[in-house]
């Protein structure tokens, strides 16, 4: 029973970014060096670390994995911050608990932060400040990898309308994001709203709306609690549905998704049942390969932003 849904695999989207990264690398003429810190015993983190390493090496980057006891982590990050042979740092979380892990993110030098999670970068992102060197505006700020990967996917799918001015290209789009974590869902909702979308951000506690307001007149998004709203209200009006709920129990109710919606899953489990293909116009079942290419792109950008490299 064929459907008209187009299933887009992350691989195809990653290929385009791969070309861009290779061009940047060729212009640089040296291998950027990423150091990964693994200080937990989580097999999934080890797998992700190995996958990062493999992708780095395959793409012409150097990668070193440091496996260490968690109480040695902070000093090891400080040493890497000082080490001129280290271009980028990635820490595999969780290490302690969410609040102590946040303080670890603070230690990573912003100039080496491939994940874009250090306070200055995150503040730029929420405030819609896109460059590190105003008013010259040559050096682009670093954005968190998974949210940026999802933006690159939306660009690839032409949800971003290039007829509109840069920074306004999601004007008129209504997007539901199911997940409001500090590493993915909340920054993603902010980025999409800063680009002009009306975003419904859904988590276990309820719904919030992220938007630059009528006619996208505000310079940056504002957030509003939507008391009494449910996921059903959000899905009924959304052209795009992005879901990232952890675990294999959660499924987006297909019957509530708009006919012809674009559906993207970033959870490591499948948040959409196969029936989504009866409803969606486009379905992206996984995004990991794009995220890792963004990680390399961020690393390249950090090196391009180093003094003497000439900006990017
Ligand atoms: P998290 O546990 O920090 O956050 C989960 C979010 O989902 C929270 O906002 C929570 O309120 C919300 N949520 C949980 N149950 C819900 C429900 N029933 N309805 C609505 N919202 C609900 O997790 P995280 O770090 O954001 O990661 C989420 C998922 O994304 C995981 O599966 C993770 O493996 C995956 N992930 C994928 C990539 C990638 O590149 N593919 C990157 C990072 C994370």
CSV table of C-alpha atoms and ligand atoms in Angstrom, one decimal:
chain,number,residue,atom,x,y,z
A,1,UNK,CA,0.0,0.0,0.0
A,2,UNK,CA,2.2,2.8,-1.2
A,3,UNK,CA,2.0,6.2,0.4
A,4,UNK,CA,3.0,9.7,-0.9
A,5,UNK,CA,5.2,10.3,2.1
A,6,UNK,CA,8.8,11.0,1.3
A,7,UNK,CA,11.2,9.4,3.8
A,8,UNK,CA,14.5,11.4,4.0
A,9,UNK,CA,17.5,9.7,5.6
A,10,UNK,CA,20.1,11.7,7.5
A,11,UNK,CA,22.8,10.3,5.3
A,12,UNK,CA,21.6,12.4,2.3
A,13,UNK,CA,21.5,15.6,4.3
A,14,UNK,CA,24.9,14.9,5.9
A,15,UNK,CA,26.5,14.6,2.4
A,16,UNK,CA,25.9,18.2,1.6
A,17,UNK,CA,27.5,19.3,4.9
A,18,UNK,CA,30.3,16.9,4.3
A,19,UNK,CA,31.3,18.8,1.1
A,20,UNK,CA,31.2,22.1,2.9
A,21,UNK,CA,33.4,20.7,5.7
A,22,UNK,CA,35.9,19.2,3.2
A,23,UNK,CA,36.2,22.6,1.4
A,24,UNK,CA,36.9,24.4,4.7
A,25,UNK,CA,39.4,21.8,5.7
A,26,UNK,CA,41.3,22.0,2.4
A,27,UNK,CA,41.6,25.8,2.8
A,28,UNK,CA,42.9,25.4,6.3
A,29,UNK,CA,45.7,23.0,5.3
A,30,UNK,CA,46.0,21.2,8.7
A,31,UNK,CA,44.1,18.7,10.7
A,32,UNK,CA,42.0,20.2,13.6
A,33,UNK,CA,42.3,18.2,16.8
A,34,UNK,CA,39.3,17.2,18.9
A,35,UNK,CA,39.7,15.8,22.4
A,36,UNK,CA,36.8,13.8,23.9
A,37,UNK,CA,36.5,13.3,27.7
A,38,UNK,CA,34.7,10.1,28.8
A,39,UNK,CA,34.3,10.1,32.6
A,40,UNK,CA,31.3,7.8,33.0
A,41,UNK,CA,30.7,4.1,32.6
A,42,UNK,CA,27.7,4.4,30.2
A,43,UNK,CA,28.1,2.1,27.3
A,44,UNK,CA,26.0,4.4,25.1
A,45,UNK,CA,28.4,7.3,25.8
A,46,UNK,CA,31.4,5.0,24.9
A,47,UNK,CA,29.6,4.1,21.7
A,48,UNK,CA,29.0,7.7,20.8
A,49,UNK,CA,32.6,8.6,21.7
A,50,UNK,CA,33.9,5.8,19.4
A,51,UNK,CA,31.6,7.0,16.6
A,52,UNK,CA,32.8,10.6,17.0
A,53,UNK,CA,36.4,9.3,16.7
A,54,UNK,CA,35.7,7.2,13.7
A,55,UNK,CA,33.9,10.1,11.9
A,56,UNK,CA,36.6,12.5,12.8
A,57,UNK,CA,39.4,10.3,11.4
A,58,UNK,CA,37.4,9.4,8.2
A,59,UNK,CA,36.9,13.1,7.5
A,60,UNK,CA,40.5,14.2,8.0
A,61,UNK,CA,40.3,15.4,11.7
A,62,UNK,CA,42.4,14.2,14.6
A,63,UNK,CA,40.6,12.7,17.6
A,64,UNK,CA,41.9,11.7,21.0
A,65,UNK,CA,39.7,10.0,23.6
A,66,UNK,CA,40.7,10.5,27.3
A,67,UNK,CA,39.0,8.0,29.6
A,68,UNK,CA,39.3,9.1,33.2
A,69,UNK,CA,37.8,9.1,36.7
A,70,UNK,CA,35.1,11.7,37.0
A,71,UNK,CA,36.8,13.6,39.8
A,72,UNK,CA,39.8,14.1,37.5
A,73,UNK,CA,37.7,15.6,34.8
A,74,UNK,CA,37.7,19.3,35.7
A,75,UNK,CA,41.5,19.5,35.9
A,76,UNK,CA,41.9,17.6,32.7
A,77,UNK,CA,39.5,20.1,30.9
A,78,UNK,CA,41.6,23.0,32.3
A,79,UNK,CA,44.8,21.4,31.0
A,80,UNK,CA,43.1,21.0,27.5
A,81,UNK,CA,42.0,24.6,27.6
A,82,UNK,CA,45.7,25.6,28.0
A,83,UNK,CA,47.1,23.1,25.5
A,84,UNK,CA,47.7,24.8,22.1
A,85,UNK,CA,47.6,21.3,20.4
A,86,UNK,CA,43.9,21.0,21.3
A,87,UNK,CA,41.5,22.8,19.0
A,88,UNK,CA,38.2,21.4,20.3
A,89,UNK,CA,36.8,19.7,23.5
A,90,UNK,CA,33.8,17.5,23.8
A,91,UNK,CA,32.6,16.0,27.1
A,92,UNK,CA,30.3,13.0,27.1
A,93,UNK,CA,27.4,13.5,29.6
A,94,UNK,CA,26.0,12.7,32.0
A,95,UNK,CA,29.0,12.7,34.4
A,96,UNK,CA,27.5,13.7,37.8
A,97,UNK,CA,24.0,15.2,38.0
A,98,UNK,CA,22.4,17.9,35.7
A,99,UNK,CA,23.5,20.9,37.9
A,100,UNK,CA,27.1,19.7,38.5
A,101,UNK,CA,27.3,18.8,34.8
A,102,UNK,CA,26.3,22.4,34.0
A,103,UNK,CA,29.3,23.7,36.0
A,104,UNK,CA,31.5,21.4,33.9
A,105,UNK,CA,30.1,23.0,30.7
A,106,UNK,CA,31.2,26.4,32.3
A,107,UNK,CA,34.9,25.2,32.5
A,108,UNK,CA,35.3,24.4,28.8
A,109,UNK,CA,37.0,27.3,27.1
A,110,UNK,CA,34.5,29.0,24.8
A,111,UNK,CA,37.1,29.1,22.0
A,112,UNK,CA,37.3,25.3,22.2
A,113,UNK,CA,33.7,24.5,22.8
A,114,UNK,CA,32.5,22.4,19.8
A,115,UNK,CA,29.2,21.7,21.5
A,116,UNK,CA,28.3,25.4,21.8
A,117,UNK,CA,27.1,25.0,25.4
A,118,UNK,CA,29.4,27.5,27.2
A,119,UNK,CA,27.5,30.4,28.9
A,120,UNK,CA,28.6,33.2,26.5
A,121,UNK,CA,27.6,31.1,23.4
A,122,UNK,CA,24.3,30.0,24.8
A,123,UNK,CA,23.5,33.6,25.8
A,124,UNK,CA,24.3,34.8,22.3
A,125,UNK,CA,22.0,32.2,20.9
A,126,UNK,CA,19.0,33.1,23.1
A,127,UNK,CA,19.5,36.8,22.4
A,128,UNK,CA,19.7,36.2,18.6
A,129,UNK,CA,23.3,37.6,18.5
A,130,UNK,CA,24.9,35.7,15.6
A,131,UNK,CA,28.5,37.0,15.6
A,132,UNK,CA,31.3,36.9,18.1
A,133,UNK,CA,33.0,40.1,16.9
A,134,UNK,CA,30.4,42.9,16.4
A,135,UNK,CA,30.5,45.3,14.6
A,136,UNK,CA,32.9,43.6,12.2
A,137,UNK,CA,30.6,40.5,12.2
A,138,UNK,CA,33.0,38.1,10.5
A,139,UNK,CA,33.2,35.4,13.2
A,140,UNK,CA,30.0,33.4,13.5
A,141,UNK,CA,28.9,32.3,17.0
A,142,UNK,CA,29.0,28.6,17.7
A,143,UNK,CA,25.5,26.9,18.0
A,144,UNK,CA,24.7,23.7,19.9
A,145,UNK,CA,25.1,20.7,17.6
A,146,UNK,CA,21.7,18.9,17.7
A,147,UNK,CA,19.6,22.1,17.4
A,148,UNK,CA,21.8,23.3,14.5
A,149,UNK,CA,21.6,19.8,12.9
A,150,UNK,CA,17.8,20.1,12.9
A,151,UNK,CA,18.0,23.6,11.4
A,152,UNK,CA,20.2,22.3,8.6
A,153,UNK,CA,17.6,19.5,8.0
A,154,UNK,CA,14.8,22.1,7.8
A,155,UNK,CA,16.9,24.1,5.3
A,156,UNK,CA,17.5,21.0,3.2
A,157,UNK,CA,13.8,20.3,3.2
A,158,UNK,CA,13.1,23.9,2.1
A,159,UNK,CA,11.0,24.7,5.2
A,160,UNK,CA,13.3,27.7,5.3
A,161,UNK,CA,12.0,30.0,2.5
A,162,UNK,CA,15.0,31.6,0.7
A,163,UNK,CA,12.7,34.2,-0.9
A,164,UNK,CA,12.7,35.8,2.6
A,165,UNK,CA,15.5,37.7,4.1
A,166,UNK,CA,18.2,35.8,6.1
A,167,UNK,CA,16.9,35.7,9.7
A,168,UNK,CA,13.3,35.7,8.7
A,169,UNK,CA,13.0,32.6,6.7
A,170,UNK,CA,10.6,30.7,8.9
A,171,UNK,CA,8.1,33.5,9.0
A,172,UNK,CA,4.6,31.9,8.8
A,173,UNK,CA,5.7,28.4,9.8
A,174,UNK,CA,4.2,26.8,12.8
A,175,UNK,CA,6.4,24.2,14.4
A,176,UNK,CA,5.8,21.9,17.4
A,177,UNK,CA,8.9,20.7,19.3
A,178,UNK,CA,8.2,17.9,21.8
A,179,UNK,CA,11.2,18.1,24.3
A,180,UNK,CA,12.3,21.2,26.2
A,181,UNK,CA,15.7,20.0,27.5
A,182,UNK,CA,18.5,22.5,28.0
A,183,UNK,CA,20.7,20.8,25.4
A,184,UNK,CA,18.2,20.3,22.6
A,185,UNK,CA,14.5,21.3,22.9
A,186,UNK,CA,14.7,24.7,24.5
A,187,UNK,CA,17.6,26.1,22.4
A,188,UNK,CA,15.9,24.6,19.3
A,189,UNK,CA,12.6,26.4,20.0
A,190,UNK,CA,14.5,29.6,20.5
A,191,UNK,CA,16.5,29.3,17.3
A,192,UNK,CA,13.4,28.5,15.2
A,193,UNK,CA,11.5,31.4,16.8
A,194,UNK,CA,14.5,33.8,16.2
A,195,UNK,CA,14.3,32.8,12.5
A,196,UNK,CA,10.6,33.8,12.4
A,197,UNK,CA,8.7,30.7,13.3
A,198,UNK,CA,5.9,30.4,15.7
A,199,UNK,CA,7.0,27.5,17.9
A,200,UNK,CA,5.0,25.4,20.3
A,201,UNK,CA,7.4,23.8,22.8
A,202,UNK,CA,5.9,20.8,24.6
A,203,UNK,CA,7.3,19.0,27.6
A,204,UNK,CA,6.0,17.0,30.6
A,205,UNK,CA,5.0,20.2,32.3
A,206,UNK,CA,2.9,21.7,29.5
A,207,UNK,CA,3.1,24.0,26.4
A,208,UNK,CA,5.0,27.3,25.8
A,209,UNK,CA,4.9,29.5,22.7
A,210,UNK,CA,8.2,31.0,21.4
A,211,UNK,CA,7.7,33.7,18.8
A,212,UNK,CA,8.9,37.1,17.6
A,213,UNK,CA,5.2,38.2,17.6
A,214,UNK,CA,2.8,39.5,14.9
A,215,UNK,CA,4.7,40.4,11.8
A,216,UNK,CA,7.9,39.1,13.5
A,217,UNK,CA,8.6,42.7,14.6
A,218,UNK,CA,10.6,41.8,17.7
A,219,UNK,CA,14.4,41.5,17.2
A,220,UNK,CA,14.4,38.3,19.3
A,221,UNK,CA,11.8,35.8,20.4
A,222,UNK,CA,9.7,36.0,23.5
A,223,UNK,CA,8.3,33.1,25.5
A,224,UNK,CA,4.7,32.7,26.8
A,225,UNK,CA,3.2,29.9,28.9
A,226,UNK,CA,0.1,28.5,27.1
A,227,UNK,CA,-1.9,27.4,30.1
A,228,UNK,CA,-4.5,24.8,29.3
A,229,UNK,CA,-3.0,24.0,25.9
A,230,UNK,CA,-2.3,20.3,25.1
A,231,UNK,CA,-0.2,18.6,22.5
A,232,UNK,CA,-3.4,18.1,20.5
A,233,UNK,CA,-3.8,21.9,20.2
A,234,UNK,CA,-0.2,22.3,19.0
A,235,UNK,CA,-0.4,19.5,16.4
A,236,UNK,CA,-3.7,20.8,15.0
A,237,UNK,CA,-1.9,24.0,13.8
A,238,UNK,CA,1.6,22.8,13.1
A,239,UNK,CA,3.2,22.3,9.6
A,240,UNK,CA,6.3,20.8,11.2
A,241,UNK,CA,6.5,18.3,14.1
A,242,UNK,CA,9.9,17.7,15.8
A,243,UNK,CA,10.0,15.0,18.5
A,244,UNK,CA,12.8,14.0,20.9
A,245,UNK,CA,11.3,12.1,23.8
A,246,UNK,CA,13.7,9.6,25.3
A,247,UNK,CA,12.7,5.9,25.7
A,248,UNK,CA,10.7,3.5,23.5
A,249,UNK,CA,7.3,4.0,25.2
A,250,UNK,CA,6.5,7.5,23.8
A,251,UNK,CA,4.7,7.8,20.5
A,252,UNK,CA,3.3,11.0,18.9
A,253,UNK,CA,-0.4,10.4,18.3
A,254,UNK,CA,-0.5,10.1,14.5
A,255,UNK,CA,-4.3,10.8,14.3
A,256,UNK,CA,-3.6,14.3,15.7
A,257,UNK,CA,-0.8,15.2,13.2
A,258,UNK,CA,-2.0,17.5,10.3
A,259,UNK,CA,-2.2,15.9,6.9
A,260,UNK,CA,0.9,16.7,5.0
A,261,UNK,CA,3.0,17.8,8.0
A,262,UNK,CA,6.7,17.4,8.0
A,263,UNK,CA,7.8,15.1,10.8
A,264,UNK,CA,11.3,14.8,12.3
A,265,UNK,CA,12.4,12.4,15.0
A,266,UNK,CA,15.6,13.1,17.0
A,267,UNK,CA,15.1,10.7,19.9
A,268,UNK,CA,17.4,7.7,19.8
A,269,UNK,CA,14.1,5.7,19.9
A,270,UNK,CA,11.3,6.0,17.3
A,271,UNK,CA,8.8,8.6,18.5
A,272,UNK,CA,6.6,8.1,15.4
A,273,UNK,CA,4.9,4.8,14.5
A,274,UNK,CA,5.2,3.5,10.9
A,275,UNK,CA,1.6,4.9,10.4
A,276,UNK,CA,3.1,8.4,10.3
A,277,UNK,CA,3.8,7.7,6.6
A,278,UNK,CA,0.0,7.8,6.0
A,279,UNK,CA,-0.1,11.4,7.2
A,280,UNK,CA,3.3,13.1,6.8
A,281,UNK,CA,4.5,14.7,3.5
A,282,UNK,CA,8.1,14.2,4.6
A,283,UNK,CA,9.4,12.0,7.4
A,284,UNK,CA,13.0,12.1,8.8
A,285,UNK,CA,13.3,9.1,11.1
A,286,UNK,CA,16.7,9.9,12.6
A,287,UNK,CA,19.3,12.7,12.6
A,288,UNK,CA,22.5,11.4,14.2
A,289,UNK,CA,24.6,11.5,11.1
A,290,UNK,CA,23.8,15.2,10.6
A,291,UNK,CA,24.6,16.0,14.2
A,292,UNK,CA,28.0,14.6,14.0
A,293,UNK,CA,28.8,16.5,10.8
A,294,UNK,CA,27.7,19.7,12.6
A,295,UNK,CA,30.2,18.8,15.3
A,296,UNK,CA,33.0,18.7,12.7
A,297,UNK,CA,31.7,21.9,11.2
A,298,UNK,CA,31.7,23.6,14.6
A,299,UNK,CA,35.3,22.3,15.2
A,300,UNK,CA,36.4,23.8,11.8
A,301,UNK,CA,34.7,27.1,12.7
A,302,UNK,CA,36.5,27.2,16.1
A,303,UNK,CA,39.8,26.8,14.2
A,304,UNK,CA,38.8,29.4,11.6
A,305,UNK,CA,38.0,31.8,14.5
A,306,UNK,CA,41.5,31.4,16.0
A,307,UNK,CA,43.7,34.6,15.7
A,308,UNK,CA,45.8,34.5,12.6
A,309,UNK,CA,43.4,32.2,10.7
A,310,UNK,CA,41.5,35.1,9.1
A,311,UNK,CA,38.0,34.5,10.4
A,312,UNK,CA,35.3,32.5,8.6
B,1,LIG,P1,16.1,14.9,28.4
B,1,LIG,O1,15.8,13.7,29.2
B,1,LIG,O2,17.1,15.9,29.0
B,1,LIG,O3,14.8,15.7,28.0
B,1,LIG,C1,13.7,15.0,27.6
B,1,LIG,C2,12.6,16.1,27.3
B,1,LIG,O4,11.4,15.4,26.8
B,1,LIG,C3,12.2,16.9,28.5
B,1,LIG,O5,11.9,18.2,28.1
B,1,LIG,C4,10.9,16.2,28.9
B,1,LIG,O6,10.0,17.1,29.6
B,1,LIG,C5,10.3,15.8,27.5
B,1,LIG,N1,9.3,14.7,27.6
B,1,LIG,C6,9.5,13.5,28.2
B,1,LIG,N2,8.3,12.8,28.1
B,1,LIG,C7,7.5,13.6,27.5
B,1,LIG,C8,6.1,13.4,27.1
B,1,LIG,N3,5.5,12.3,27.4
B,1,LIG,N4,5.5,14.4,26.4
B,1,LIG,C9,6.1,15.5,26.1
B,1,LIG,N5,7.4,15.8,26.5
B,1,LIG,C10,8.1,14.8,27.2
B,1,LIG,O7,16.7,14.3,27.0
B,1,LIG,P2,17.6,15.0,25.9
B,1,LIG,O8,19.0,15.1,26.3
B,1,LIG,O9,16.9,16.2,25.4
B,1,LIG,O10,17.6,13.9,24.8
B,1,LIG,C11,16.3,13.5,24.2
B,1,LIG,C12,16.5,12.4,23.2
B,1,LIG,O11,17.2,12.9,22.1
B,1,LIG,C13,17.2,11.1,23.7
B,1,LIG,O12,16.7,10.0,23.1
B,1,LIG,C14,18.6,11.4,23.2
B,1,LIG,O13,19.3,10.1,23.0
B,1,LIG,C15,18.3,12.0,21.9
B,1,LIG,N6,19.4,12.9,21.3
B,1,LIG,C16,19.7,12.7,20.0
B,1,LIG,C17,20.6,13.5,19.4
B,1,LIG,C18,20.9,13.3,18.0
B,1,LIG,O14,21.7,14.0,17.4
B,1,LIG,N7,20.2,12.4,17.3
B,1,LIG,C19,21.4,14.4,20.2
B,1,LIG,C20,21.0,14.6,21.5
B,1,LIG,C21,20.0,13.8,22.1
